[in-house]
Short mmCIF file of C-alpha atoms in Angstrom, two decimals:
data_model
loop_
_atom_site.label_atom_id
_atom_site.label_comp_id
_atom_site.label_asym_id
_atom_site.label_seq_id
_atom_site.Cartn_x
_atom_site.Cartn_y
_atom_site.Cartn_z
CA MET A 7 1.85 -3.51 -17.07
CA ILE A 8 -0.59 -1.35 -15.12
CA PHE A 9 0.07 -0.82 -11.40
CA ILE A 10 -2.90 -0.55 -9.05
CA GLY A 11 -2.58 0.35 -5.39
CA ILE A 12 -5.47 -0.04 -2.96
CA ASP A 13 -5.60 1.25 0.61
CA LEU A 14 -8.57 -0.91 1.56
CA ALA A 15 -10.89 0.36 4.30
CA TRP A 16 -12.03 -2.10 6.95
CA THR A 17 -15.68 -1.43 6.06
CA PRO A 18 -17.48 -0.09 2.95
CA HIS A 19 -18.57 2.97 4.97
CA LYS A 20 -14.98 4.23 5.30
CA GLU A 21 -12.83 5.64 2.50
CA THR A 22 -10.73 3.32 0.36
CA GLY A 23 -7.84 4.90 -1.53
CA ILE A 24 -7.18 3.78 -5.11
CA CYS A 25 -4.25 4.68 -7.36
CA VAL A 26 -3.51 3.51 -10.90
CA LEU A 27 -0.08 4.04 -12.49
CA SER A 28 0.96 3.43 -16.08
CA GLN A 29 4.15 1.54 -16.92
CA SER A 30 5.83 4.91 -17.58
CA GLY A 31 4.94 6.27 -14.13
CA GLU A 32 1.93 8.40 -15.04
CA VAL A 33 -0.82 8.65 -12.43
CA LEU A 34 -3.97 7.60 -14.30
CA THR A 35 -6.29 7.52 -11.28
CA LEU A 36 -5.90 8.81 -7.73
CA CYS A 37 -9.02 8.88 -5.57
CA ALA A 38 -10.52 7.95 -2.22
CA ASP A 39 -14.18 7.26 -1.48
CA SER A 40 -16.54 4.84 0.24
CA TYR A 41 -16.29 2.00 -2.27
CA SER A 42 -17.99 -1.38 -2.18
CA ILE A 43 -16.04 -4.45 -3.31
CA GLU A 44 -18.05 -4.31 -6.54
CA ASP A 45 -17.01 -0.67 -7.05
CA ILE A 46 -13.35 -1.57 -6.59
CA ILE A 47 -13.54 -4.50 -9.02
CA ARG A 48 -15.28 -2.25 -11.55
CA ILE A 49 -12.40 0.24 -11.39
CA ILE A 50 -9.74 -2.47 -11.63
CA THR A 51 -11.33 -4.28 -14.57
CA SER A 52 -11.61 -1.03 -16.54
CA TYR A 53 -7.86 -1.34 -17.18
CA HIS A 54 -6.37 -3.77 -19.68
CA PRO A 55 -4.23 -6.55 -18.15
CA PRO A 56 -1.62 -7.53 -17.21
CA LEU A 57 -2.13 -5.79 -13.89
CA SER A 58 0.13 -5.55 -10.87
CA ILE A 59 -2.09 -5.04 -7.82
CA GLY A 60 -0.85 -4.11 -4.35
CA ILE A 61 -3.31 -3.98 -1.47
CA ASP A 62 -2.89 -2.65 2.05
CA ALA A 63 -5.11 -5.23 3.76
CA SER A 64 -4.87 -8.76 5.10
CA LEU A 65 -5.72 -10.89 2.05
CA ILE A 66 -5.22 -14.39 3.47
CA VAL A 67 -5.88 -14.98 7.18
CA LYS A 68 -5.78 -18.63 8.23
CA ASN A 69 -5.07 -18.15 11.95
CA GLU A 70 -7.99 -17.85 14.36
CA THR A 71 -5.96 -15.96 16.99
CA GLY A 72 -2.51 -14.46 17.41
CA ALA A 73 -0.38 -13.10 14.58
CA ARG A 74 0.26 -14.40 11.10
CA GLU A 75 3.77 -15.49 10.15
CA ALA A 76 3.84 -12.50 7.76
CA GLU A 77 3.56 -9.99 10.61
CA ARG A 78 6.00 -11.88 12.80
CA LEU A 79 8.64 -11.91 10.06
CA LEU A 80 8.14 -8.24 9.19
CA MET A 81 8.43 -7.17 12.82
CA LYS A 82 11.64 -9.21 13.22
CA THR A 83 13.22 -7.38 10.28
CA LYS A 84 14.98 -4.02 10.31
CA ILE A 85 14.82 -2.07 7.04
CA HIS A 86 17.58 0.50 6.66
CA GLY A 87 18.15 0.09 10.40
CA TYR A 88 14.52 0.74 11.39
CA ARG A 89 12.37 -1.76 13.25
CA GLN A 90 9.05 -2.43 11.50
CA TYR A 91 5.61 -2.59 13.08
CA ALA A 92 2.55 -4.26 11.61
CA PHE A 93 -1.15 -4.66 12.38
CA ILE A 94 -1.78 -8.08 13.93
CA ALA A 95 -4.39 -9.92 11.86
CA ASN A 96 -6.42 -12.94 12.91
CA ARG A 97 -9.87 -14.21 12.03
CA HIS A 98 -11.33 -13.84 15.52
CA PHE A 99 -10.41 -10.15 15.86
CA LEU A 100 -11.30 -9.10 12.31
CA LYS A 101 -14.69 -10.82 12.29
CA ASN A 102 -15.63 -9.66 15.79
CA THR A 103 -14.54 -6.07 15.10
CA TYR A 104 -15.57 -5.53 11.48
CA GLY A 105 -18.01 -8.37 10.79
CA GLU A 106 -15.96 -9.69 7.87
CA ILE A 107 -12.44 -10.00 6.50
CA ARG A 108 -12.69 -7.50 3.68
CA GLY A 109 -9.29 -8.22 2.15
CA GLU A 110 -10.25 -11.87 1.84
CA ILE A 111 -13.50 -10.91 0.09
CA LEU A 112 -11.64 -8.64 -2.34
CA LEU A 113 -9.11 -11.38 -3.12
CA TYR A 114 -11.96 -13.81 -3.88
CA ALA A 115 -13.56 -11.23 -6.21
CA LEU A 116 -10.22 -10.70 -7.98
CA LYS A 117 -9.86 -14.45 -8.52
CA GLU A 118 -13.35 -14.49 -10.03
CA ALA A 119 -12.42 -11.64 -12.38
CA TYR A 120 -8.98 -13.05 -13.24
CA PRO A 121 -8.98 -16.88 -13.12
CA ASP A 122 -5.22 -17.00 -13.79
CA LEU A 123 -4.41 -14.52 -11.01
CA THR A 124 -1.18 -15.32 -9.16
CA LEU A 125 -0.06 -14.32 -5.66
CA HIS A 126 3.55 -14.04 -6.83
CA LEU A 127 5.25 -11.01 -8.39
CA SER A 128 5.40 -11.31 -12.17
CA LYS A 129 6.47 -9.14 -15.09
CA THR A 130 4.03 -10.79 -17.48
CA LYS A 131 0.99 -12.04 -15.52
CA THR A 132 -1.74 -10.31 -13.55
CA HIS A 133 -0.89 -10.68 -9.88
CA VAL A 134 -1.86 -9.37 -6.47
CA ILE A 135 0.27 -8.91 -3.37
CA GLU A 136 -0.32 -7.64 0.14
CA THR A 137 1.85 -4.69 1.09
CA PHE A 138 2.21 -2.09 3.85
CA PRO A 139 2.59 1.64 3.07
CA THR A 140 4.49 2.63 6.23
CA SER A 141 7.17 0.03 5.52
CA ILE A 142 7.21 1.12 1.86
CA THR A 143 8.18 4.64 2.99
CA CYS A 144 11.03 3.11 4.99
CA GLY A 145 12.15 0.84 2.14
CA LEU A 146 12.12 3.51 -0.57
CA PHE A 147 12.79 6.75 1.33
CA PRO A 148 15.00 5.88 4.33
CA GLU A 149 16.60 9.34 4.34
CA TYR A 150 13.22 10.86 5.32
CA PHE A 151 11.87 8.06 7.50
CA PRO A 152 9.90 8.16 9.78
CA PHE A 153 7.36 10.49 8.19
CA ARG A 154 4.88 10.39 11.11
CA TYR A 155 1.88 10.99 8.85
CA LYS A 156 -0.39 8.54 10.70
CA GLN A 157 -2.69 9.52 13.55
CA LYS A 158 -1.23 8.37 16.86
CA ARG A 159 -1.63 9.50 20.44
CA HIS A 160 1.85 11.01 20.74
CA VAL A 161 1.72 12.86 17.38
CA SER A 162 -0.03 16.25 17.20
CA PHE A 163 -2.30 17.28 14.33
CA ASN A 164 0.33 19.74 13.09
CA GLN A 165 2.89 16.92 13.07
CA PHE A 166 0.42 14.80 11.03
CA ILE A 167 0.21 17.57 8.48
CA GLN A 168 3.96 18.13 8.38
CA GLY A 169 4.59 14.40 7.91
CA LEU A 170 1.96 14.14 5.19
CA GLN A 171 3.38 17.15 3.35
CA THR A 172 6.93 15.75 3.59
CA LEU A 173 5.75 12.43 2.15
CA CYS A 174 3.86 14.17 -0.64
CA ASP A 175 6.87 16.36 -1.51
CA CYS A 176 9.11 13.30 -1.45
CA LEU A 177 6.94 11.44 -3.96
CA LEU A 178 6.61 14.48 -6.22
CA SER A 179 10.36 15.21 -6.22
CA GLN A 180 11.56 11.80 -7.44
CA LYS A 181 13.98 12.05 -10.38
CA GLY A 182 15.10 9.94 -13.33
CA PRO A 183 13.52 6.48 -13.54
CA TYR A 184 11.77 7.08 -10.19
CA THR A 185 9.81 10.09 -11.50
CA LEU A 186 6.02 10.19 -11.16
CA TYR A 187 3.94 12.14 -13.69
CA GLY A 188 0.47 13.63 -13.61
CA CYS A 189 0.06 14.11 -9.85
CA ASN A 190 -1.74 17.42 -10.35
CA SER A 191 -4.16 17.01 -7.44
CA LEU A 192 -1.25 16.55 -5.03
CA LYS A 193 0.55 19.63 -6.32
CA ASN A 194 -2.35 21.96 -5.47
CA ILE A 195 -3.00 21.06 -1.83
CA ASP A 196 -3.46 23.97 0.59
CA TRP A 197 -1.55 22.56 3.56
CA THR A 198 -2.53 25.51 5.77
CA ASN A 199 -6.25 24.77 5.61
CA LEU A 200 -6.67 21.04 6.22
CA THR A 201 -9.27 19.53 8.54
CA ARG A 202 -8.95 16.06 10.04
CA HIS A 203 -11.32 14.78 7.35
CA THR A 204 -9.42 16.30 4.42
CA LYS A 205 -6.14 15.17 5.95
CA LYS A 206 -7.43 11.57 6.12
CA HIS A 207 -8.68 11.86 2.53
CA ILE A 208 -5.18 12.80 1.33
CA GLU A 209 -3.59 10.12 3.53
CA ASP A 210 -5.78 7.41 1.96
CA GLN A 211 -4.76 8.56 -1.53
CA LEU A 212 -1.06 8.66 -0.66
CA ASP A 213 -1.20 5.17 0.87
CA ALA A 214 -2.76 3.88 -2.35
CA LEU A 215 -0.10 5.71 -4.37
CA LEU A 216 2.62 4.10 -2.25
CA CYS A 217 1.14 0.64 -2.90
CA ALA A 218 1.15 1.26 -6.66
CA TYR A 219 4.51 3.02 -6.69
CA GLY A 220 6.18 0.21 -4.75
CA LEU A 221 5.08 -2.24 -7.45
CA TYR A 222 6.28 0.19 -10.14
CA THR A 223 9.78 0.24 -8.62
CA LEU A 224 9.84 -3.55 -8.33
CA PHE A 225 8.79 -4.03 -11.96
CA HIS A 226 11.50 -1.66 -13.20
CA ASP A 227 14.16 -3.21 -10.93
CA LEU A 228 14.51 0.05 -9.00
CA SER A 229 13.97 -1.87 -5.77
CA THR A 230 14.12 -5.45 -4.57
CA PRO A 231 11.29 -7.31 -2.82
CA LEU A 232 11.36 -8.22 0.85
CA LEU A 233 8.97 -11.17 1.15
CA CYS A 234 7.62 -11.84 4.63
CA GLY A 235 5.75 -15.13 4.64
CA VAL A 236 4.52 -17.63 2.07
CA PRO A 237 2.13 -16.07 -0.50
CA GLU A 238 -0.38 -18.93 -0.34
CA ASP A 239 -0.58 -18.61 3.47
CA GLY A 240 -0.53 -14.81 3.63
CA ALA A 241 2.58 -12.77 2.89
CA ILE A 242 3.62 -9.11 2.96
CA VAL A 243 5.85 -7.71 0.20
CA ILE A 244 7.91 -4.55 0.76
CA PRO A 245 10.05 -2.87 -1.94
CA ILE A 246 13.55 -2.01 -0.76
CA LYS A 247 15.85 0.50 -2.41
CA GLU A 248 19.11 -1.34 -1.85
CA ASN A 249 21.97 0.12 0.16
CA LYS A 250 24.70 -1.65 2.07
CA ASN A 251 23.39 -3.20 5.28
CA THR A 252 19.81 -2.53 4.20
CA LEU A 253 18.35 -5.54 6.01
CA ASP A 254 19.14 -6.77 9.49
CA GLN A 255 17.23 -9.72 10.89
#
């Protein structure tokens, strides 16, 4: 099984992060650039199936307004005691703001490339799931959560950098069956000399890595899936490293 994580940009003019992991946890690809849907499919299909694909984007959006059931369920759930927050997706907002629903277009292209593609986790078949990096950090690394590596009004640029570095160090320091290999580009970052652009470039790559790594832990039974919603109607899957009282709804 090959694990592919995609931090899909809302438009082709923004950077999309892509990460590819081998079944043994080796980082085969880690990049971020302004990719078209065709570019993304070209990268994915260069790897031999079966593939486990995790995408940070709304893949199925049936509701014209309001929130999907997937977001409602995720936001009702506490993971390791932490309340979760999710982007509210509906057709009206996405089309009016971005002109298209890019996750939907990517899912259609994946179905064209893989006619037997399933929306359910599988250890033998090529599949695709929607996931959410911030909740992945909570599910897999609760002892460090929240990382605060996303740009928000109440978080300073230095806090962004500190959160991003903590997340990067956390991923690189995993041991035993959780170990990641070949992350050379992440080991050589000069954290004292980042601009907002280079910070966002690293963030996009780490989000893609989280999407792929979450699937890696699920495949190897190092985590259990939290499924929010029905896959055929739009669902979000979050890997949870189990502790007592992990989930509270």
